[in-house]
Coordinates of C-alpha atoms in Angstrom, one line a residue:
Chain A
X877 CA 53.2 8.8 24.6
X878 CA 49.5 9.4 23.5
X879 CA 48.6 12.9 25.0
X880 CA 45.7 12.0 26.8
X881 CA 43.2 14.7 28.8
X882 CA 44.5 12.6 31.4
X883 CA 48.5 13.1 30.3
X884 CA 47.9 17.1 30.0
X885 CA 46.3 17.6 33.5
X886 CA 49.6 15.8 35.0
X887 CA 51.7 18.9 32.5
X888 CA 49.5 21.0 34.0
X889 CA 49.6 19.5 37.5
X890 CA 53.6 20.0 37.5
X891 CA 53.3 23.5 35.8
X892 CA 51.6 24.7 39.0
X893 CA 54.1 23.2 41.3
X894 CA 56.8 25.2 39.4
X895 CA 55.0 27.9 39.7
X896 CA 54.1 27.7 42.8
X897 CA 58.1 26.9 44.2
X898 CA 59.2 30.0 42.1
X899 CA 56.6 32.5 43.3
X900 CA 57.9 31.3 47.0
X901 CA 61.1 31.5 46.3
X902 CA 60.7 35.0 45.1
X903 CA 58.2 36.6 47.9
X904 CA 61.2 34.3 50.5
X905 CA 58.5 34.5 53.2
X906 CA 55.2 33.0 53.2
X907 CA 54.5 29.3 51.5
X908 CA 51.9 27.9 49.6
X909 CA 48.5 26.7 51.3
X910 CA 46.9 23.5 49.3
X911 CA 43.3 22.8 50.0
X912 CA 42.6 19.4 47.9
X913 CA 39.3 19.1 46.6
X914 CA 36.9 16.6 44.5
X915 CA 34.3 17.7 42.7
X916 CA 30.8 15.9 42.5
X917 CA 30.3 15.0 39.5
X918 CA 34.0 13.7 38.9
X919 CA 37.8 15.1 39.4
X920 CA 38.5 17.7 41.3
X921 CA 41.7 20.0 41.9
X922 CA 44.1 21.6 44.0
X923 CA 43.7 25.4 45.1
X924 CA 47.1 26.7 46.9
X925 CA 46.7 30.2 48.4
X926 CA 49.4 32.3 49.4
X927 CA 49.0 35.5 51.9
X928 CA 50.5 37.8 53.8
X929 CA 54.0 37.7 51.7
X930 CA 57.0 39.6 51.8
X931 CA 55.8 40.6 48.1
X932 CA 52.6 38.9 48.0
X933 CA 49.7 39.6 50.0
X934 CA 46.9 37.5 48.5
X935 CA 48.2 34.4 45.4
X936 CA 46.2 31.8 44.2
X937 CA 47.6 29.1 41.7
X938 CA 45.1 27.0 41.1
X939 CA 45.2 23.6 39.2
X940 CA 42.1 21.6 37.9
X941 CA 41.6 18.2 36.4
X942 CA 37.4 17.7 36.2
X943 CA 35.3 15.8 34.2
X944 CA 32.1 14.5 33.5
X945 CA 28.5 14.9 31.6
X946 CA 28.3 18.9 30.7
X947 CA 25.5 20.4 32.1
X948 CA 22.8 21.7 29.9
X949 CA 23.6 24.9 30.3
X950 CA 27.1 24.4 29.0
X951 CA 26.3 22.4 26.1
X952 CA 23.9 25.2 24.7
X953 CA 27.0 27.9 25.4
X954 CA 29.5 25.5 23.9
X955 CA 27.0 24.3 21.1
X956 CA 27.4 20.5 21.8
X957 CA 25.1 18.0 21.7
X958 CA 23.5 17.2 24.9
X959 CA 24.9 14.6 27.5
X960 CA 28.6 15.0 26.0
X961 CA 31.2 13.9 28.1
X962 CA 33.8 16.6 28.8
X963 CA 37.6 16.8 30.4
X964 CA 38.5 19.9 31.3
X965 CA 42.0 20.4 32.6
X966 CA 43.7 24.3 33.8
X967 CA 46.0 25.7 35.9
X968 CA 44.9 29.9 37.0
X969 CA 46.6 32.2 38.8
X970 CA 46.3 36.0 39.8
X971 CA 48.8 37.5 42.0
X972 CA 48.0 40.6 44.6
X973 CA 50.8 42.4 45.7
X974 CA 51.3 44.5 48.6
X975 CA 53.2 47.2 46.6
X976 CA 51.1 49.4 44.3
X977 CA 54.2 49.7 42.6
X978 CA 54.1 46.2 41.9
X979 CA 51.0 45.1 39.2
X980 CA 48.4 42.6 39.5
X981 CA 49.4 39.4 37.3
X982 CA 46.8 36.5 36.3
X983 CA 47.5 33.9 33.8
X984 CA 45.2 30.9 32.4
X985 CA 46.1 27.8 30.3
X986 CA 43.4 25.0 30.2
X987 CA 42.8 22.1 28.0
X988 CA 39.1 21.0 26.9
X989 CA 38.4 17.5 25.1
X990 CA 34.3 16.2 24.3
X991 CA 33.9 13.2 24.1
X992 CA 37.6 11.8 23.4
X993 CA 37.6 13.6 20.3
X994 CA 37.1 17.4 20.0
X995 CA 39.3 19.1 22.3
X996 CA 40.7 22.4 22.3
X997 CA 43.2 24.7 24.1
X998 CA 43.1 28.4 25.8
X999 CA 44.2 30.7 28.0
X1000 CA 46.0 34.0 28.4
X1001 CA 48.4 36.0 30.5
X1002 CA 48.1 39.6 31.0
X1003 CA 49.1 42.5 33.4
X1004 CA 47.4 44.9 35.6
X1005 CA 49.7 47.7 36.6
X1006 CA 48.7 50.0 39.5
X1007 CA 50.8 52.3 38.0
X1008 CA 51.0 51.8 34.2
X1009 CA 54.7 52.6 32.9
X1010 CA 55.5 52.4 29.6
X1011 CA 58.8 50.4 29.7
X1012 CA 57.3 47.9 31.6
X1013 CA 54.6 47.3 29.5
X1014 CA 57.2 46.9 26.7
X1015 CA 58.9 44.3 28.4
X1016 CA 55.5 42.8 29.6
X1017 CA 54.3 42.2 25.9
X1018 CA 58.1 42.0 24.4
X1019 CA 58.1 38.7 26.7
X1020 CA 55.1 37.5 25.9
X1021 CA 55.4 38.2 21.8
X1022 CA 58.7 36.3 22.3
X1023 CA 57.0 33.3 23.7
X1024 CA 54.2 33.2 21.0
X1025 CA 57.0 34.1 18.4
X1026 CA 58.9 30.7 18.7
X1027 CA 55.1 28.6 18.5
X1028 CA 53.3 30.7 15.5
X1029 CA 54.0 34.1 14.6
X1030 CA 50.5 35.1 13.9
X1031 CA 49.6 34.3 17.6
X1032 CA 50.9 37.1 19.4
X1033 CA 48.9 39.8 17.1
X1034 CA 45.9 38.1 17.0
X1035 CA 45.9 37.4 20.6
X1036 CA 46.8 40.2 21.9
X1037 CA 43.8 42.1 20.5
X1038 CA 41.8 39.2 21.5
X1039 CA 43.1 40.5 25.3
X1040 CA 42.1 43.7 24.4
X1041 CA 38.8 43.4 23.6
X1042 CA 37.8 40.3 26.5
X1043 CA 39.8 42.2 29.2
X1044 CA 37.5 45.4 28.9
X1045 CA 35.5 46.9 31.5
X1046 CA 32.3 47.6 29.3
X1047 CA 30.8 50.0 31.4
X1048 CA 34.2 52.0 32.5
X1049 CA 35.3 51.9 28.8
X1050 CA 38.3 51.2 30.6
X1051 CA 40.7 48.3 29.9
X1052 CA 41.7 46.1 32.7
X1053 CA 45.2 46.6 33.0
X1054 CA 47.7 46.8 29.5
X1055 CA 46.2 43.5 28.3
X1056 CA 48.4 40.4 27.1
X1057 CA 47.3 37.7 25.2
X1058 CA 44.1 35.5 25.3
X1059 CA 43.1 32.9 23.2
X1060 CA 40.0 29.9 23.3
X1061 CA 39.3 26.9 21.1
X1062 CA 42.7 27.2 19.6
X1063 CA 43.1 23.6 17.6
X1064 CA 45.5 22.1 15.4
X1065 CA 48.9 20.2 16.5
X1066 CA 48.3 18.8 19.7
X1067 CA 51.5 18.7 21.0
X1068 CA 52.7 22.0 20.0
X1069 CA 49.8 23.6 21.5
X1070 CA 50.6 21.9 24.8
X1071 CA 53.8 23.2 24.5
X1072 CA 52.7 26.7 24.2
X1073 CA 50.6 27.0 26.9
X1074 CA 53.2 25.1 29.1
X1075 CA 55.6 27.9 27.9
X1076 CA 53.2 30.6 28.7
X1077 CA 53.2 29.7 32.2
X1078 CA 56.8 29.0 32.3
X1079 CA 57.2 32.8 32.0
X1080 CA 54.9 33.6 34.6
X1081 CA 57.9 33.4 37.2
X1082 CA 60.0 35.5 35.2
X1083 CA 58.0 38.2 34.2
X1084 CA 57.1 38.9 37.7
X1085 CA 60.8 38.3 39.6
X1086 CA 61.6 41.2 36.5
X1087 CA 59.5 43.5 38.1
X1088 CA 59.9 42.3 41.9
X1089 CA 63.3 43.0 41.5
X1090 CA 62.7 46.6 40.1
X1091 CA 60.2 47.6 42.4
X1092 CA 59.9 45.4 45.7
X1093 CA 62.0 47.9 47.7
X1094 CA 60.8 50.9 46.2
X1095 CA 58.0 52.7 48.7
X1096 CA 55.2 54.0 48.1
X1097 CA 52.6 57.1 50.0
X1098 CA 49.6 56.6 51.1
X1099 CA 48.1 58.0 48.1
X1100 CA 49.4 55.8 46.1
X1101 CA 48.3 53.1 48.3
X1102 CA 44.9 54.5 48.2
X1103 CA 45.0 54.3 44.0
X1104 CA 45.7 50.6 44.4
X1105 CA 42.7 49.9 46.3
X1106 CA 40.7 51.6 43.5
X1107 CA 42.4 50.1 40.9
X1108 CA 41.8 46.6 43.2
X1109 CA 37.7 48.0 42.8
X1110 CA 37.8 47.6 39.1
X1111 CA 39.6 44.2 39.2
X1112 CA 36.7 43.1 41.1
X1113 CA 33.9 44.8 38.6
X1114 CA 35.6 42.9 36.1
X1115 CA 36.1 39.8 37.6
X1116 CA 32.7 39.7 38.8
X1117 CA 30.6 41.2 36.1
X1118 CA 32.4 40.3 33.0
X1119 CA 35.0 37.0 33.4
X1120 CA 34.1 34.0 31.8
X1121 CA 35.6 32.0 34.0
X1122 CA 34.4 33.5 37.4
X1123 CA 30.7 33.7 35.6
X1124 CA 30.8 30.0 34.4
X1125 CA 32.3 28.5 37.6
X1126 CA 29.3 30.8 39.6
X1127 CA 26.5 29.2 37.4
X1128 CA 27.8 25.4 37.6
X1129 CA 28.3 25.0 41.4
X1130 CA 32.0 25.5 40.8
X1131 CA 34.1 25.4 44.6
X1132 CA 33.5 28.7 45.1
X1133 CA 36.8 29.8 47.2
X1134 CA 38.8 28.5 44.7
X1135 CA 37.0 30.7 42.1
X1136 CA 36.9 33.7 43.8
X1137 CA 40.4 33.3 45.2
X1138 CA 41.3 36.1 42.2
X1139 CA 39.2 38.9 44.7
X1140 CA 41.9 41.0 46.4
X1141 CA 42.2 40.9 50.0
X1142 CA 40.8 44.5 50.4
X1143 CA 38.9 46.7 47.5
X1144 CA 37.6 50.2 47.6
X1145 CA 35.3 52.0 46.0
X1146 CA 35.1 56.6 46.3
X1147 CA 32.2 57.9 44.8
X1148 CA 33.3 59.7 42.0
X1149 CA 37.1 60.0 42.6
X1150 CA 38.6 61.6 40.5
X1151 CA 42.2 62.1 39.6
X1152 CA 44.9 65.0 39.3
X1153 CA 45.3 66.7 36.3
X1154 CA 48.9 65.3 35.0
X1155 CA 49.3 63.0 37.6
X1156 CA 51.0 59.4 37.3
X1157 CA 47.0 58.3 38.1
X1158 CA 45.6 60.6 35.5
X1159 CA 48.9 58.9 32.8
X1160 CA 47.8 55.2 33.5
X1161 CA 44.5 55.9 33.5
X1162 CA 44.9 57.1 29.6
X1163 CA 47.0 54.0 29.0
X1164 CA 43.7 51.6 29.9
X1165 CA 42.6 51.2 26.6
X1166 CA 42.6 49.0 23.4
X1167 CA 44.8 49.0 20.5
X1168 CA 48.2 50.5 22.4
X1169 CA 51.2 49.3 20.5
X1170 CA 53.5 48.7 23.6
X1171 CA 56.0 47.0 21.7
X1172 CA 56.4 50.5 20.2
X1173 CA 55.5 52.6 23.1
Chain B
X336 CA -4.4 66.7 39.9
X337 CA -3.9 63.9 36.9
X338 CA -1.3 61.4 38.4
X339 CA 1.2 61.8 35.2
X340 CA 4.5 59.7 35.0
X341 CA 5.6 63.4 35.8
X342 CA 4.0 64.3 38.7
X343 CA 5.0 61.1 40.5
X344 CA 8.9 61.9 39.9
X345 CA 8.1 65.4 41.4
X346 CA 6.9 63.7 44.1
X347 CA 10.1 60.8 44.3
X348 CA 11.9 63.8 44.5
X349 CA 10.3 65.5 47.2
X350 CA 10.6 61.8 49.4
X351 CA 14.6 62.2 48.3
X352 CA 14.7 65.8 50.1
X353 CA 12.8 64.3 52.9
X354 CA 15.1 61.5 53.3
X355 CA 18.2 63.1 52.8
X356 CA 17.2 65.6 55.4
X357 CA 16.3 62.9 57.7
X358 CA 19.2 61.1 57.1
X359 CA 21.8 64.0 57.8
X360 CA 19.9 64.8 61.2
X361 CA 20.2 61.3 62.0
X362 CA 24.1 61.7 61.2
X363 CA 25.0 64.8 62.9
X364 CA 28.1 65.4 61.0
X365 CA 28.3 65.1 57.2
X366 CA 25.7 66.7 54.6
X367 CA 24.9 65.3 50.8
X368 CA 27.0 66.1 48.2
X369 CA 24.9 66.4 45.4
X370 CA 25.5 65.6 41.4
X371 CA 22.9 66.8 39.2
X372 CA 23.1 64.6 35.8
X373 CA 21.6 64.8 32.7
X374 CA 20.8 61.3 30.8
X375 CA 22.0 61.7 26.8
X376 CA 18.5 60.5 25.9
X377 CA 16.3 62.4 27.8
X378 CA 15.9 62.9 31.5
X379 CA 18.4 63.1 34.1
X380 CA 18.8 62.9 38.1
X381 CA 20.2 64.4 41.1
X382 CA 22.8 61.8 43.0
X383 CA 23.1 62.6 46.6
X384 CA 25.9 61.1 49.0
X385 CA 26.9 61.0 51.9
X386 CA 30.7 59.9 53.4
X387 CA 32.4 59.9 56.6
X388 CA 29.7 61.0 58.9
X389 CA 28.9 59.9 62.3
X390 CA 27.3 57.0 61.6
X391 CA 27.3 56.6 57.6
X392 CA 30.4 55.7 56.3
X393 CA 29.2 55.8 52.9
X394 CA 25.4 56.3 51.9
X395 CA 23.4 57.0 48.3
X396 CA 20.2 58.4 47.7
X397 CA 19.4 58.9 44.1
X398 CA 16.5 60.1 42.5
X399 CA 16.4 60.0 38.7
X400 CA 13.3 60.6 36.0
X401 CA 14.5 59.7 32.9
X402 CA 12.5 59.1 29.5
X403 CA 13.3 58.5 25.6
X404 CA 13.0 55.3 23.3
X405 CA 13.6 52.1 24.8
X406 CA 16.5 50.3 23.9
X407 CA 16.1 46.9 21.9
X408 CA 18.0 45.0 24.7
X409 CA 15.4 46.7 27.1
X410 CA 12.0 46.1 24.6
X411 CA 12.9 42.6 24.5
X412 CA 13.6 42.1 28.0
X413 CA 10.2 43.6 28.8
X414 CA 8.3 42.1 26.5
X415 CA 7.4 45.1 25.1
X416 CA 7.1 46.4 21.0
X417 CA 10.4 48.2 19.4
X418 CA 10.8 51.9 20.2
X419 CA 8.7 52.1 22.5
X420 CA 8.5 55.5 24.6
X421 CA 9.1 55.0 28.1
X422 CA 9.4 57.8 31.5
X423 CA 11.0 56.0 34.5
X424 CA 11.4 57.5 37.8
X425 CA 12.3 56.5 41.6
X426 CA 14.3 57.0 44.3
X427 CA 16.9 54.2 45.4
X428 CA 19.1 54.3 48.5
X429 CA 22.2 52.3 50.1
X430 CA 24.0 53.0 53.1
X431 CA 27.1 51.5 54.6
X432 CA 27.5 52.8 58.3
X433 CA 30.7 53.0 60.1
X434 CA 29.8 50.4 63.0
X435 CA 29.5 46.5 62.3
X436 CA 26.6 46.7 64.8
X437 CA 25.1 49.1 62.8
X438 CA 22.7 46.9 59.1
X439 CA 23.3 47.9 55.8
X440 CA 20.2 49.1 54.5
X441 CA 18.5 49.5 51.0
X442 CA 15.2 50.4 49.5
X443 CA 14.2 51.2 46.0
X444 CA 11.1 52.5 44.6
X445 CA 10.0 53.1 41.2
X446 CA 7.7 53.9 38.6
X447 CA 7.9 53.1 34.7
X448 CA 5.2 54.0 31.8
X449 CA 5.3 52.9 28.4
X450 CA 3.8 55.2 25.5
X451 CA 1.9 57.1 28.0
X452 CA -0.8 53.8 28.8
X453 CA 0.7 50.4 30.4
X454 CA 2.6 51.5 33.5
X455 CA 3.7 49.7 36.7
X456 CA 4.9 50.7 40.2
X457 CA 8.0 48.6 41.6
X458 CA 10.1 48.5 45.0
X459 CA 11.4 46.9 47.7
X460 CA 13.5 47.5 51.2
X461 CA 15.9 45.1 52.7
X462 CA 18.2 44.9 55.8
X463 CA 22.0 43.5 55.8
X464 CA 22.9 43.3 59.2
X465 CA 26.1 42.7 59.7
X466 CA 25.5 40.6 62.9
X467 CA 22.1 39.2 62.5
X468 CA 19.9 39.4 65.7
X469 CA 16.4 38.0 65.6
X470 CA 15.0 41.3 67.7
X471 CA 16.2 43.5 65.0
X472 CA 14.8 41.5 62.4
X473 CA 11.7 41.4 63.7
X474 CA 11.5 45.4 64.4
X475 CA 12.0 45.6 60.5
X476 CA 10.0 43.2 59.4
X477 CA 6.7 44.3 61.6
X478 CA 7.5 47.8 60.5
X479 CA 7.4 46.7 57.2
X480 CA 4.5 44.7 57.5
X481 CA 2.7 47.3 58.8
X482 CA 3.0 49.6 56.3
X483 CA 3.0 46.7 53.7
X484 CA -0.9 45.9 55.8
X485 CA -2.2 49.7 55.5
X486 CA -2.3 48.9 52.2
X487 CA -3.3 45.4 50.9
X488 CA -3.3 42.7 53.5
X489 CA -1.5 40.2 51.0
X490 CA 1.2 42.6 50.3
X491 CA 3.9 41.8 53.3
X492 CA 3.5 38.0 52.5
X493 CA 3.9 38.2 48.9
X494 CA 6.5 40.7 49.2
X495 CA 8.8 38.8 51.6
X496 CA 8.9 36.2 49.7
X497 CA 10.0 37.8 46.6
X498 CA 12.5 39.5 48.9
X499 CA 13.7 36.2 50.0
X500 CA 14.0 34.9 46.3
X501 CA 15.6 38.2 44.9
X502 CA 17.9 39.1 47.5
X503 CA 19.7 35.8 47.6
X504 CA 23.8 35.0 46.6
X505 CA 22.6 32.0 44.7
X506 CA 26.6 30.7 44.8
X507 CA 26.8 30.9 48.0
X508 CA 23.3 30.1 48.5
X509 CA 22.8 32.5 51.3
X510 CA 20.5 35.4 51.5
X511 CA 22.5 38.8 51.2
X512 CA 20.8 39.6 54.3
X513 CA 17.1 39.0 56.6
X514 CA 15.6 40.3 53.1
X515 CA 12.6 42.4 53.5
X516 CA 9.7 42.8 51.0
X517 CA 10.7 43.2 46.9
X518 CA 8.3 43.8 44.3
X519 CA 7.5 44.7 40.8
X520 CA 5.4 45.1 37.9
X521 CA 2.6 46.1 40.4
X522 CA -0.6 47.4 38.8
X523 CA -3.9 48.5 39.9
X524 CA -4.7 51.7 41.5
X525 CA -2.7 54.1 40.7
X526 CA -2.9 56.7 43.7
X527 CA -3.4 53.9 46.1
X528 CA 0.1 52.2 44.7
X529 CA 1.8 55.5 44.4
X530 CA 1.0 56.4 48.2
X531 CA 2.4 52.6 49.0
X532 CA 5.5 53.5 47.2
X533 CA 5.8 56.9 49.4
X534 CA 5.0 55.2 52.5
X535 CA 7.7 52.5 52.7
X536 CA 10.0 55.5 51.7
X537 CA 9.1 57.6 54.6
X538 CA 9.6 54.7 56.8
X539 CA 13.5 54.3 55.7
X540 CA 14.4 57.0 58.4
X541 CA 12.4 56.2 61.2
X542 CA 13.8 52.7 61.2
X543 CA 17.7 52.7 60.5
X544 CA 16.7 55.6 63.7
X545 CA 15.8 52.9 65.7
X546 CA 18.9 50.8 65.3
X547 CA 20.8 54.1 65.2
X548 CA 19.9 54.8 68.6
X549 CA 20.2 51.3 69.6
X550 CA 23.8 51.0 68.4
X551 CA 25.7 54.3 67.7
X552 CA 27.6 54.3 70.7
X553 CA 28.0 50.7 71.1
X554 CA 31.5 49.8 71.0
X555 CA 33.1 47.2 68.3
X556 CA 36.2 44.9 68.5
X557 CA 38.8 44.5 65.5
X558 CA 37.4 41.3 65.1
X559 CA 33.5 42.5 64.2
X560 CA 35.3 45.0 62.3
X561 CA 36.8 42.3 59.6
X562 CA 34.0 40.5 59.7
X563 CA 31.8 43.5 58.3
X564 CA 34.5 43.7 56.2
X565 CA 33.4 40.2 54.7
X566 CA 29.9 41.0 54.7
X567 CA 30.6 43.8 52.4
X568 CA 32.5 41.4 50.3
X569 CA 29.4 39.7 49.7
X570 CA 27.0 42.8 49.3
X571 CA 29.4 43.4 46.4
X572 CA 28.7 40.1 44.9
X573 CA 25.1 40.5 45.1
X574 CA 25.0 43.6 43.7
X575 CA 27.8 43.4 40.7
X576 CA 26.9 39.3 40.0
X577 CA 22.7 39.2 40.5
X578 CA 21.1 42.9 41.2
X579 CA 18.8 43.6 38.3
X580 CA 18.9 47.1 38.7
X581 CA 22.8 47.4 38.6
X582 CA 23.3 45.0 35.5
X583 CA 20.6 46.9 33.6
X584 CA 22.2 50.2 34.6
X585 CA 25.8 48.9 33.8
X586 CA 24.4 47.3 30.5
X587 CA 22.1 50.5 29.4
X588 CA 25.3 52.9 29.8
X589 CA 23.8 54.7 33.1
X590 CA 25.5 57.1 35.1
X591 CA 28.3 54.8 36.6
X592 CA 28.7 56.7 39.8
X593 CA 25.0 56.6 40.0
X594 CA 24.6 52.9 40.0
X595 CA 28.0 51.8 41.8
X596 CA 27.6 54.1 44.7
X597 CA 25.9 51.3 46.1
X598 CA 29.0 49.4 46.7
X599 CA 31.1 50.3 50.3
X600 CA 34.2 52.4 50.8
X601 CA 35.8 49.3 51.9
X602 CA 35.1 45.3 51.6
X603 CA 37.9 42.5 52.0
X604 CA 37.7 38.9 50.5
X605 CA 39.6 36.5 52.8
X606 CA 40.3 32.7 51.1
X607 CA 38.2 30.2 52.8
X608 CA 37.5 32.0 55.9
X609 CA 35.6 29.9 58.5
X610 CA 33.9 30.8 61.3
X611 CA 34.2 30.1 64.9
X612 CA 31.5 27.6 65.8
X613 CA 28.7 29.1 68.2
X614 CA 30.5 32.8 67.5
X615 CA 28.0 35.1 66.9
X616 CA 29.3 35.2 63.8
X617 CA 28.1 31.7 62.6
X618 CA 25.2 32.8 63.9
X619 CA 24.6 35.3 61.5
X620 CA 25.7 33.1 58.7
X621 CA 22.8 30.6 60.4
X622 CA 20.1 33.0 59.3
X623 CA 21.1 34.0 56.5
X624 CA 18.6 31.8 54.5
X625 CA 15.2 31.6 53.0
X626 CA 11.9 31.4 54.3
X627 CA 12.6 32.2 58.0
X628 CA 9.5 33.8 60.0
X629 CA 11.0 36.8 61.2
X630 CA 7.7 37.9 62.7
X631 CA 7.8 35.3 65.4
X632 CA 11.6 34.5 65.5

């Protein structure tokens, strides 16, 4: 079978209804909203939100199949000729938990094509640990390595510093969370490239039923719930200042619930907080930067 | 007296002390905590804020004079030739009160020189009420007409409509609030424009007093509570996605603290949340746009 923009979207289409009955299964309470949508200029998608959880308290898994002319905006940023026809296909998800012992989990695949000829994949998984624990983060990136392992074995090096350096709050000279991969205009063998960023999200499940498992019944003070409303305040300054995607989808008239279905339920923001000397805050803040080795750590 | 970049921060500072003392009588509980900050270039500021008071749940005032070499990033957006010298001072304020009857209100004034000849005065002060009431808006809009009319009788109508322009969540194409007056780049005299500046400062107090003692004691449900929750969702989107003076700051490595302490203890993001129709509520949302006449609404 010719793999068609057309063919990938329906991968993608039945990636996020994997997804979606696995992350159910786990939280074992709450289900899935779907809001179906079209979008003007052709396509459309299908946003499922899930709230108030056992586990969960705000999930979107989001699936996207849109085409059309690119706007002139996006062919200067994309350096296309203008009027190119584009197909865009993607499925997105970040997870907020109730637990700050549980982390915040996003993951991206998506599929681009011009024209019927150039195409390209990306996308990216990474973690963003209230509490940033070393084992976990080795499992976190053992995972993911494994994945890119069995595809290319260059891809896990080179994308994990490509995480590192796009999920970076600029201004906090913080890192988002302990990174993962991310990757764009990856090209080459079409059909191994699908099958790589279908096995990304294949392991989205996993990865976070390993840490549900470890850490849903654990509880937690208040303090620590108070760090994970801080921590929630920089997922927001990233997401809204620096994401490509959330920026892009703002300037092109994107459904805008769907975009910013990756805000948290509730943020805050302390002037100035600071933390304790030696405490597990002050530790994970010192893990939020570039270049960790957590395979080693 | 020569009316030196200098002597007009002396005198942004003064109209800090003189809010911030209005503003903690106002209160009647919490006091300024104040950060005094030195800029790595030159210059420096005093950060004042205010939490868990009577009334203000979280407010800023900031005053800051700071001076060296213009950045490249900053010539170019300007306009202006490479290393140029430049003293920039003002006094900005946010505050987020307790209440959901209670607006969120802003104002920013400033003054920048360049190499000791071009200069410019700029400013503005907006309201965010949470629940949008055409009596209120008028009160602040005549107020700030009348100050805007002491002054230059084209001012208010110019002003508001840059407000209306500036102060507007282009994705979700709502105004962030009933908007105000917003200018900059303002030249001409320069005592005349100074004393403008002063004057819409001095009337911050007097009129988040008036809705002070309007509301204060005014009771709230759970309801209006989450919806000023959702408000604040979207001051943080204004401010983090479009506000000049918080991308320049994030972008020019300024004093974090300083610039975020805009942004509320608390704001929530709900997906798709809706309305009830004829609520008051929608009606909010309902004038939450461009171009309305506040004067005779």
């Amino acid at each position: 079978m010719s793999l068609t923009p057309e063919y990938i979207a329906q991968r993608y289409e039945i990636l996020q209804d994997e997804i979606c009955a696995g992350l159910e299964a786990l939280d074992g309470k709450a289900r899935f909203q779907e809001d179906k949508w079209e979008r003007h200029g052709g396509g459309g998608g299908r946003t499922r939100v899930i709230t108030q959880g056992n586990l969960l308290e705000k999930g979107g898994v989001n699936f996207s199949a849109v085409h059309g002319i690119l706007a002139h905006s996006m062919t200067q940023h994309l350096q296309l000729p203008p009027n190119s026809h584009f197909f865009a296909t993607g499925v997105s998800i970040v997870l907020h938990p109730h637990s700050p012992q549980m982390p915040i989990m996003h993951m991206n695949v998506r599929h681009f094509a011009i024209d019927g000829e150039t195409w390209w994949f990306g996308g990216g998984i990474d973690l963003t640990p209230h509490y940033v624990r070393p084992d976990d983060a080795r499992f976190f990136h053992q995972t993911v390595k494994n994945v890119c392992d069995q595809h290319q074995s260059d891809y896990y090096t080179r994308f994990k510093k490509w995480a590192d350096d796009y999920f970076y709050i600029k201004h906090r000279q913080e890192t988002r969370g302990i990174g993962g991969i991310f990757f764009d205009r990856l090209q080459g063998d079409k059909q191994a490239l699908l099958d790589y960023t279908i096995a990304i999200g294949q392991n989205f499940v996993p990865i976070y039923a390993h840490y549900a498992q470890k850490y849903r019944d654990m509880p937690h003070t208040e303090a620590e719930k108070t760090w994970q409303l801080i921590r929630r305040g920089r997922y927001v300054e990233f997401n809204l200042v620096y994401d490509a995607g959330t920026k892009f989808g703002l300037e092109t008239d994107g459904r805008i619930e769907s975009i910013l279905m990756s805000l948290p339920t509730q943020a805050n923001w302390f002037y100035d907080f600071k933390t304790q000397p030696n405490s597990p805050e002050a530790e994970t803040l010192s893990y939020l930067r570039k270049d960790i080795d957590w395979l080693k750590a």
